Coordinates of C-alpha atoms and ligand atoms in Angstrom, one line a residue:
X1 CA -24.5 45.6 -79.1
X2 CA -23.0 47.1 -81.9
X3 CA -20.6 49.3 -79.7
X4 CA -18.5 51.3 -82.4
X5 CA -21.4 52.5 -84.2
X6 CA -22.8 53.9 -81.1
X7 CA -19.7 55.7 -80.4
X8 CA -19.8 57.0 -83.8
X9 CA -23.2 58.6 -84.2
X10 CA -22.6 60.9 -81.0
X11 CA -18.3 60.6 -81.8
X12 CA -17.4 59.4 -78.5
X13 CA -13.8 59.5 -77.8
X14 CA -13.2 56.0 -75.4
X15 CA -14.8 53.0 -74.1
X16 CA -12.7 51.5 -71.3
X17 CA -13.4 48.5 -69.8
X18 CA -11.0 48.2 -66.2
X19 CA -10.8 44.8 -64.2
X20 CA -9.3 42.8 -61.8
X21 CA -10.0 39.7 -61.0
X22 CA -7.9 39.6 -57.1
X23 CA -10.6 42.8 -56.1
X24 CA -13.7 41.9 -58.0
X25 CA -13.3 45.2 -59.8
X26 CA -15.6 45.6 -62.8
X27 CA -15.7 49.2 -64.2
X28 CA -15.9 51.4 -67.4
X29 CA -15.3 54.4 -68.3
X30 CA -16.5 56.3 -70.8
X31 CA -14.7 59.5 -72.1
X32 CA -17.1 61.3 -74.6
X33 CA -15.2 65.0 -75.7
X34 CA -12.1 66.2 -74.3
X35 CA -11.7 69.6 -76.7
X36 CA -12.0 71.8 -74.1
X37 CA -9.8 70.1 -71.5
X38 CA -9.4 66.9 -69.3
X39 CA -12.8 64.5 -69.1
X40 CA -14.3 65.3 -65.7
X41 CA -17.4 62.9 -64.5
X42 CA -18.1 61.2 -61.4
X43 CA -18.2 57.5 -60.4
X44 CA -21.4 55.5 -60.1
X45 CA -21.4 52.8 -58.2
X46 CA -24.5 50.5 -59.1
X47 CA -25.7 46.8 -59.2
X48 CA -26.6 46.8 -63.1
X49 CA -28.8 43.6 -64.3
X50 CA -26.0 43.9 -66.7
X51 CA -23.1 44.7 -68.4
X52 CA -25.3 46.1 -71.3
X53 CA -27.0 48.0 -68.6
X54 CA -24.3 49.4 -67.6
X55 CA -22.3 50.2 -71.0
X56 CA -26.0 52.2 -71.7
X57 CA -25.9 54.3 -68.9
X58 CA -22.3 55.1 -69.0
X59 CA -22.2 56.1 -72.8
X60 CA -25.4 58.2 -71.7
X61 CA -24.1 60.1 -68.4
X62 CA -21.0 60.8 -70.5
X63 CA -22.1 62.6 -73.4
X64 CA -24.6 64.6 -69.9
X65 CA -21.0 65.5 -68.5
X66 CA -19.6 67.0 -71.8
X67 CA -22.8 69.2 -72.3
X68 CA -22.9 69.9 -68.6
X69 CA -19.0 71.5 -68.2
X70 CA -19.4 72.7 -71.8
X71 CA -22.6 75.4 -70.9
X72 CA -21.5 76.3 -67.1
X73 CA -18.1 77.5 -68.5
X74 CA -15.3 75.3 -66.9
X75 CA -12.0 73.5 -68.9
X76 CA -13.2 70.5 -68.9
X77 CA -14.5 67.7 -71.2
X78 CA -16.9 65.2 -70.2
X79 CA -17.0 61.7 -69.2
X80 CA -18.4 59.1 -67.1
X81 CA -17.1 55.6 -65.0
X82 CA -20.2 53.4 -64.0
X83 CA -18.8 50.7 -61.6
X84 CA -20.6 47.2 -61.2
X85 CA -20.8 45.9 -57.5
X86 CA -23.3 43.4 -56.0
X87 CA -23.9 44.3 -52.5
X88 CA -24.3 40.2 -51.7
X89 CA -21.3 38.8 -53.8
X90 CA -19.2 41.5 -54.4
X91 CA -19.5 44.7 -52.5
X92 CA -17.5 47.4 -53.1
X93 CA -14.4 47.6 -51.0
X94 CA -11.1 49.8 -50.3
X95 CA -8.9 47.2 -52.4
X96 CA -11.6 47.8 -55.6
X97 CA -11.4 51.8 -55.4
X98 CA -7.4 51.6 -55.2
X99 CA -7.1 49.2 -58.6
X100 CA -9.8 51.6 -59.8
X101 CA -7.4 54.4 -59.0
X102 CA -4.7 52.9 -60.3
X103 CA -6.1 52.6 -64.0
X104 CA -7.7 56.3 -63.8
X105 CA -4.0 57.0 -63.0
X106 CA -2.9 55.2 -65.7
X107 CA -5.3 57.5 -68.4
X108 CA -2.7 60.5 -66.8
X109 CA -4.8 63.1 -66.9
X110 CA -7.5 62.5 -69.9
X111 CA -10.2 61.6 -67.1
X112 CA -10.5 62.4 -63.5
X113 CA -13.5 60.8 -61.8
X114 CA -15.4 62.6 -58.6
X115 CA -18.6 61.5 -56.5
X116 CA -21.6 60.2 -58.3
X117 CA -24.2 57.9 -56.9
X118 CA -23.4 55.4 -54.9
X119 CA -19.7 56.7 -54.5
X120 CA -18.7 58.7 -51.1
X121 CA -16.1 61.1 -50.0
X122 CA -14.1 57.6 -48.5
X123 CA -14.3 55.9 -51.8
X124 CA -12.3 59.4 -53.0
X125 CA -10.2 58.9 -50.3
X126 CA -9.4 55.7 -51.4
X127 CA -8.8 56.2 -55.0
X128 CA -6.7 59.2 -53.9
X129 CA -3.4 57.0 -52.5
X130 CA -3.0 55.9 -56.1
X131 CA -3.8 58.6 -58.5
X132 CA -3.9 62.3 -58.1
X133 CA -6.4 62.7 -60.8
X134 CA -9.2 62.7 -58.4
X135 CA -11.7 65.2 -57.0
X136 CA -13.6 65.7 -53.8
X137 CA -11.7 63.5 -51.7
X138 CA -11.3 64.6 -47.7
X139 CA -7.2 64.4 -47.8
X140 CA -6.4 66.4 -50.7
X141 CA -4.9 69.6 -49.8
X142 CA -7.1 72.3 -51.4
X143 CA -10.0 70.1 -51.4
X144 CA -13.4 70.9 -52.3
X145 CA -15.5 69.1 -50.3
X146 CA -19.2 68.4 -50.7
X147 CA -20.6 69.7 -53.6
X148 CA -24.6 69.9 -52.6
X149 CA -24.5 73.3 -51.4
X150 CA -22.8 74.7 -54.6
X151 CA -25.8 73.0 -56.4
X152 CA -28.6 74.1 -54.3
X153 CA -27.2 77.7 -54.6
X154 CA -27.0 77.5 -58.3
X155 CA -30.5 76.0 -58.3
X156 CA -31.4 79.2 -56.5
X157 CA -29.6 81.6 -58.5
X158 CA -31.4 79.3 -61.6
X159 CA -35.1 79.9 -60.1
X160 CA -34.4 83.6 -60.0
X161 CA -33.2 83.8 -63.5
X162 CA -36.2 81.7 -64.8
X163 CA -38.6 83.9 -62.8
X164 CA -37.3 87.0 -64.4
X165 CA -37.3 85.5 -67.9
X166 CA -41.4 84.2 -67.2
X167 CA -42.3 87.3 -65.0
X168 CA -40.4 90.1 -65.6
X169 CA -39.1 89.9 -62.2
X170 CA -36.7 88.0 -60.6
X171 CA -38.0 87.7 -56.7
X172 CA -38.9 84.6 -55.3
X173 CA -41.1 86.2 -52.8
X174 CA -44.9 85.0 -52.2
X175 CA -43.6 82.2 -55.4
X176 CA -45.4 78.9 -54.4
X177 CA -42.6 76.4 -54.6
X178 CA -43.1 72.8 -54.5
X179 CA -39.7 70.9 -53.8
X180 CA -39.7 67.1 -55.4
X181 CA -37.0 65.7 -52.4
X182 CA -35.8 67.4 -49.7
X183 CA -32.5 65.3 -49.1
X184 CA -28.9 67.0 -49.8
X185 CA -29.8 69.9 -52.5
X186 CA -33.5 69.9 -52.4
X187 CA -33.6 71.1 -48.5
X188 CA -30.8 73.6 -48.9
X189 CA -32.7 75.7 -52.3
X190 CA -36.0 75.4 -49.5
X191 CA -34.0 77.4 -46.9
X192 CA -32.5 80.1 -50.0
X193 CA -36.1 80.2 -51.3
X194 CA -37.7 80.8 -47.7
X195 CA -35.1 83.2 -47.1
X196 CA -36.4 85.4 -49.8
X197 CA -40.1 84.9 -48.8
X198 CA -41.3 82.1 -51.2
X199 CA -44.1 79.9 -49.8
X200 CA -42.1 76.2 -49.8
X201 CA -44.1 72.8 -50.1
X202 CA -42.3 70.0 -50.3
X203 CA -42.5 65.9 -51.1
X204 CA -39.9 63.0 -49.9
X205 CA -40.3 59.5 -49.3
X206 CA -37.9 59.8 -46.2
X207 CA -39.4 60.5 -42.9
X208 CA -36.2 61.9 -41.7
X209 CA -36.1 64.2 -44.4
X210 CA -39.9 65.1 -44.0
X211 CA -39.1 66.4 -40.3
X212 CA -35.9 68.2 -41.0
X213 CA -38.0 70.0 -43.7
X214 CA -40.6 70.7 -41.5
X215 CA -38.4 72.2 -39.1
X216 CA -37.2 74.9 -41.8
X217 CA -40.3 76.0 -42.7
X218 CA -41.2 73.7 -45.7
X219 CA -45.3 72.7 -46.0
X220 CA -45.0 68.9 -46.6
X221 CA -47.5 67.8 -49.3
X222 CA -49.0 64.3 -50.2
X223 CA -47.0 62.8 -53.2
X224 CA -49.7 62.3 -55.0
X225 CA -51.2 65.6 -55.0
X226 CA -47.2 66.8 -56.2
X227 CA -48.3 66.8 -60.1
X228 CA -51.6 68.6 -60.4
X229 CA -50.7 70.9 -56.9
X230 CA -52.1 74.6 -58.1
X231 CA -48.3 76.1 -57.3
X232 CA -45.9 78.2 -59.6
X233 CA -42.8 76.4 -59.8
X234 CA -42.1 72.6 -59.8
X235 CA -38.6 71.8 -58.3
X236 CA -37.7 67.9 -58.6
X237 CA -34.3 67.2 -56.8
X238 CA -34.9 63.6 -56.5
X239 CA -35.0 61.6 -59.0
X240 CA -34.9 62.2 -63.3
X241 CA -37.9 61.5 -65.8
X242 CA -40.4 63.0 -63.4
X243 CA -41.3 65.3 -66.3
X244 CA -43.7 62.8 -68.6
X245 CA -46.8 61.6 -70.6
X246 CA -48.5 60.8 -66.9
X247 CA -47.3 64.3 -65.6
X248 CA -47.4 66.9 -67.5
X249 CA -51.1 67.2 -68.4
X250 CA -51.4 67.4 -64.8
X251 CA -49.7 70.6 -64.8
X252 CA -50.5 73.9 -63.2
X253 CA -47.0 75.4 -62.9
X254 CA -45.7 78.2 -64.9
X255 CA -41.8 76.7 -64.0
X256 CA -40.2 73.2 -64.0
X257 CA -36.7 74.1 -62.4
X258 CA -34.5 71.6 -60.2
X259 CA -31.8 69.8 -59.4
X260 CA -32.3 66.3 -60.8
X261 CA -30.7 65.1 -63.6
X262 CA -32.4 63.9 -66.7
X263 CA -36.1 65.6 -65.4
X264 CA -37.4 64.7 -69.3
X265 CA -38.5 61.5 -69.6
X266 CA -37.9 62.4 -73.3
X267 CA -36.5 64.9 -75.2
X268 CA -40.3 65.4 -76.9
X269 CA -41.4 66.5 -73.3
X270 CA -39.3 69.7 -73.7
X271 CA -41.5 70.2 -76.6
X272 CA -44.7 69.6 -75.1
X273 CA -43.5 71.9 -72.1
X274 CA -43.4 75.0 -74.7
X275 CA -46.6 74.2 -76.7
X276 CA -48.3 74.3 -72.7
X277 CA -46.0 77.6 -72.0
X278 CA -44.1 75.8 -69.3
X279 CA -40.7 77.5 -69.1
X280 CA -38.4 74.7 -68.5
X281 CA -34.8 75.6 -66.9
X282 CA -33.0 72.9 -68.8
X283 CA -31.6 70.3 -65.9
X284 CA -28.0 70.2 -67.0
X285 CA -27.2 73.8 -66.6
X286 CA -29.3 74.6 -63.7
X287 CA -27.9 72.2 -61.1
X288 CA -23.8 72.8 -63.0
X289 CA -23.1 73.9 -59.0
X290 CA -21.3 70.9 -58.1
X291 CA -19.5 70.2 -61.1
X292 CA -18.2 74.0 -60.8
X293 CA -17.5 74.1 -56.9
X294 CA -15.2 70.9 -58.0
X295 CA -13.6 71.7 -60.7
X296 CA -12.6 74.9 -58.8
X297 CA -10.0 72.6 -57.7
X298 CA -8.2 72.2 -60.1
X299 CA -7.1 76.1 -60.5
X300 CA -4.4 74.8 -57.4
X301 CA -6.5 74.1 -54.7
X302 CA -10.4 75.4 -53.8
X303 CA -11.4 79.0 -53.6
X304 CA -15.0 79.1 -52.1
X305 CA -15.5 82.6 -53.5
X306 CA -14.3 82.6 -56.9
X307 CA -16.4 78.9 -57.5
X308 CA -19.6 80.8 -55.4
X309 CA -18.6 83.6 -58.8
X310 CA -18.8 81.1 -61.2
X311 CA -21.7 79.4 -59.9
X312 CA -23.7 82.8 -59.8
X313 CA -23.2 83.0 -63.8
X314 CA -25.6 80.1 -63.7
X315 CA -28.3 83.6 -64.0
X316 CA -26.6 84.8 -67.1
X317 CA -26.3 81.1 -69.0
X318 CA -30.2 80.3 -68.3
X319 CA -31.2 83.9 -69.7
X320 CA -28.7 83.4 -72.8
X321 CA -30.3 79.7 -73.7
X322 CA -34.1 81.3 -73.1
X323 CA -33.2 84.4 -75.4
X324 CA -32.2 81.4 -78.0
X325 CA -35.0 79.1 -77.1
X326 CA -37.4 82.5 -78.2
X327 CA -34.8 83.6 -81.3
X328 CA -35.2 80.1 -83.2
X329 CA -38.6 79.2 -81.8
X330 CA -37.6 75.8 -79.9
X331 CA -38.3 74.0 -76.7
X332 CA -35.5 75.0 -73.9
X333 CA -33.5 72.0 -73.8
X334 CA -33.0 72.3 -77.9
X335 CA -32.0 75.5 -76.9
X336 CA -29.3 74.3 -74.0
X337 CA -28.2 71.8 -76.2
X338 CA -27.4 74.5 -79.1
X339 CA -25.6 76.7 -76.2
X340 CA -23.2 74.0 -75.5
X341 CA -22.5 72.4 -78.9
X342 CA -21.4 76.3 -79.6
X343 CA -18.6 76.0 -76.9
X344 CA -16.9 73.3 -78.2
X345 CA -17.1 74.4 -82.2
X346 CA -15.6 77.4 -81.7
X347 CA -12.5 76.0 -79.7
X348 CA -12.3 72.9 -81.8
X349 CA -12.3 75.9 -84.5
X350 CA -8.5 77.3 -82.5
X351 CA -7.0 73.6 -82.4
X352 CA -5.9 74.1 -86.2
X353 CA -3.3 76.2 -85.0
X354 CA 0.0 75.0 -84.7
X355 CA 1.6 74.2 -81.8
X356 CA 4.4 72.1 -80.4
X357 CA 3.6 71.8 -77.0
X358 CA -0.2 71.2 -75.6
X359 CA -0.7 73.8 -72.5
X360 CA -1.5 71.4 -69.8
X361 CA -4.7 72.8 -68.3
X362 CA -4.5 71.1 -65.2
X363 CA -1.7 70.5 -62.8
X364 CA -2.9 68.3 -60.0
X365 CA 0.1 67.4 -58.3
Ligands
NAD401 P1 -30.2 63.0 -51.9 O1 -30.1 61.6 -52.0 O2 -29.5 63.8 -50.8 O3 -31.7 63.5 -51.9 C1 -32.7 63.0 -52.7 C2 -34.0 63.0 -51.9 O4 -35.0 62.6 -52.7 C3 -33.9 62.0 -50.7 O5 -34.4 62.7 -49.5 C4 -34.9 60.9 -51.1 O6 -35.6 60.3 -50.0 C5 -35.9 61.7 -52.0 N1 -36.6 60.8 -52.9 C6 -36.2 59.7 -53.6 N2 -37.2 59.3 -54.4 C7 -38.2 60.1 -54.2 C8 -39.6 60.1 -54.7 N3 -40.0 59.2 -55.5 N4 -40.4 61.1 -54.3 C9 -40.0 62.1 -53.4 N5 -38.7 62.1 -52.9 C10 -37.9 61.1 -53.3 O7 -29.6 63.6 -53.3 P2 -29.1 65.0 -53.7 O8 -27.7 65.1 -53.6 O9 -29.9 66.0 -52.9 O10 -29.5 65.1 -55.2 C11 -30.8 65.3 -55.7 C12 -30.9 65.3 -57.2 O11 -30.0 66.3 -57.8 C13 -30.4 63.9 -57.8 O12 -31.2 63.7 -58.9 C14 -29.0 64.2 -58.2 O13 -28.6 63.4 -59.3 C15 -29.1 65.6 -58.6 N6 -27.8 66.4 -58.6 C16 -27.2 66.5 -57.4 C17 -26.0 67.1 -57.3 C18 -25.2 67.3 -56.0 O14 -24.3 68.1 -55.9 N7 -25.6 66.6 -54.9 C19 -25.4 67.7 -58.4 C20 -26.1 67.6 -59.6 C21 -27.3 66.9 -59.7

């Protein structure tokens, strides 16, 4: 793996590799862009086939997170730690998540890690009694707790947007909605979306989930009827790359718009999407709730109603990277991508000024 040149061609800032051999703590951390503040990205915890594996994903989720907290509007750079465990040999435990904190407190400030797969609010807690630079952890005063509602409401607020920008108006009501997962986010946008008088179907592989769906309303669907259903919106909030060569041509929505990360199997796919005249709510800005109800934070301690604020201007950002996705004749995600990139040039255009002292933009302590 010829690792510098793939930190080159998308000019990532660090690769670090953390271990200790007394814990069986094997973890990396990838900080991809820090112009427009400290590297914010969760912690996956994940039995990788291998370390290559795992380097790929890392280098991947990072360069997400920097486009992610770029477009929703918060100080923060982006980054990534992927953490190897095997849940036979080497599980993760309390003593691994304290060395783990101990290096992120040792990168003082550049990177501070938060839930991802696989990682709870416990393993938070954990890193928490050795580093500060942490988010989302229970003990913390001005903590901001679970971040799933703050992404199903941005998901919402995302749906209306894209139904104003595709029909002129942005009600949900009499929509046909079909929810891909109905677990932590997926459930929650069901309830906003029945709320305003949407007809909700819904798919999960999860019994439980099934019946608490049921229960709110939501019309449970085969999974294989999910691609070619004759509905107007498509919302995965389970798992990415749902959007594909097998799927698409199935296709009767107007709308793909949900949760998930990485919904394109391929970039291509947000091509094919506009050639069909799909409108595709790109995933990364759409579902920026939780990274925004977190790093709310950081602005000394949580405030649920200036982060609910900020999560709202999720409406604005989708119409501003459709009215470029229109102006320059390219797929959405081009479009989101172009939206982002524009963030960080123009502050990385201010850093040639002078100055002797860097305003710390986070104080965590
Ligand atoms: P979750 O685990 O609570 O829910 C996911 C649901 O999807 C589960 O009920 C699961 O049974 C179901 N599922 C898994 N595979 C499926 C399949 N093949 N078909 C149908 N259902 C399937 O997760 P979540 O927190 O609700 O997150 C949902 C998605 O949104 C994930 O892709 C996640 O990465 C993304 N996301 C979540 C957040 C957040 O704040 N939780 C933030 C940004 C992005």
């Amino acid at each position: 793996m010829d690792i510098f040149k793939i930190m080159q061609e998308s000019d990532y800032e660090n690769l670090i590799f953390s271990q200790d051999k007394e814990t069986g703590l094997k973890a990396i951390t990838c900080i991809h862009n820090t112009t427009l503040g400290p590297a914010i990205g969760g912690l996956r915890i994940w039995n990788y086939e291998s370390e290559e594996d795992a380097i790929t994903d890392v280098i991947r989720l990072a360069k997400g997170m920097t486009y992610k907290n770029a477009a929703c509007g918060i100080y923060a750079g982006g980054a990534k730690t992927v953490m190897m465990v095997d849940p036979e040999k080497n599980p993760k435990t309390e003593e691994m998540m304290r060395a783990f904190g101990r290096f992120v407190e040792g990168m003082n400030g550049r990177y501070l890690t938060a839930e991802d797969v696989g990682s709870s609010e416990a393993d938070m807690d954990a890193i928490y009694q050795e580093t500060n630079f942490v988010l989302g952890t229970n003990m913390k005063p001005g903590t901001s707790g679970n971040p799933s509602p703050s992404t199903a409401r941005g998901v919402y607020i995302g749906l209306k947007a894209t139904c104003k920008e595709k029909y002129g108006d942005d009600s949900l009501a009499g929509k046909k909605i079909v929810v891909e997962g109905l677990g932590n986010v997926g459930l929650c946008v069901c309830k906003y979306a029945l709320e305003e008088g949407a007809e909700v179907y819904g798919t999960d592989i999860n019994e439980k989930a099934i019946e608490k769906a049921k229960e709110a309303g939501v019309k449970i669907i085969n999974r294989d009827e999910l691609y070619s259903f004759d509905g107007d919106i498509y919302c995965p909030c389970a798992l990415g790359a749902t959007v594909n060569d097998e799927s698409i041509p199935q296709f009767k929505y107007d709308i793909v718009a949900g949760s998930a990360n990485n919904q394109l199997a391929e970039e291509r796919h947000g091509d094919i999407l506009k050639e069909k005249g799909i409108l595709y709510a790109p995933d990364f800005i759409i579902n920026a709730g939780g990274v925004i109800h977190c790093h709310d934070e950081l602005y000394g301690g949580f405030n649920r109603e200036r982060m609910q604020v900020k999560v709202d201007q999720i409406y604005d950002q989708l119409l501003k990277v459709y009215e470029i996705a229109k102006k320059e004749n390219i797929s959405t995600n081009k479009a989101a991508n172009r939206y982002a990139e524009d963030r960080i040039r123009k502050v990385l255009g201010t850093k040639k000024i002078f100055n002797r002292t860097v305003k710390a933009s986070i104080n965590p302590r």
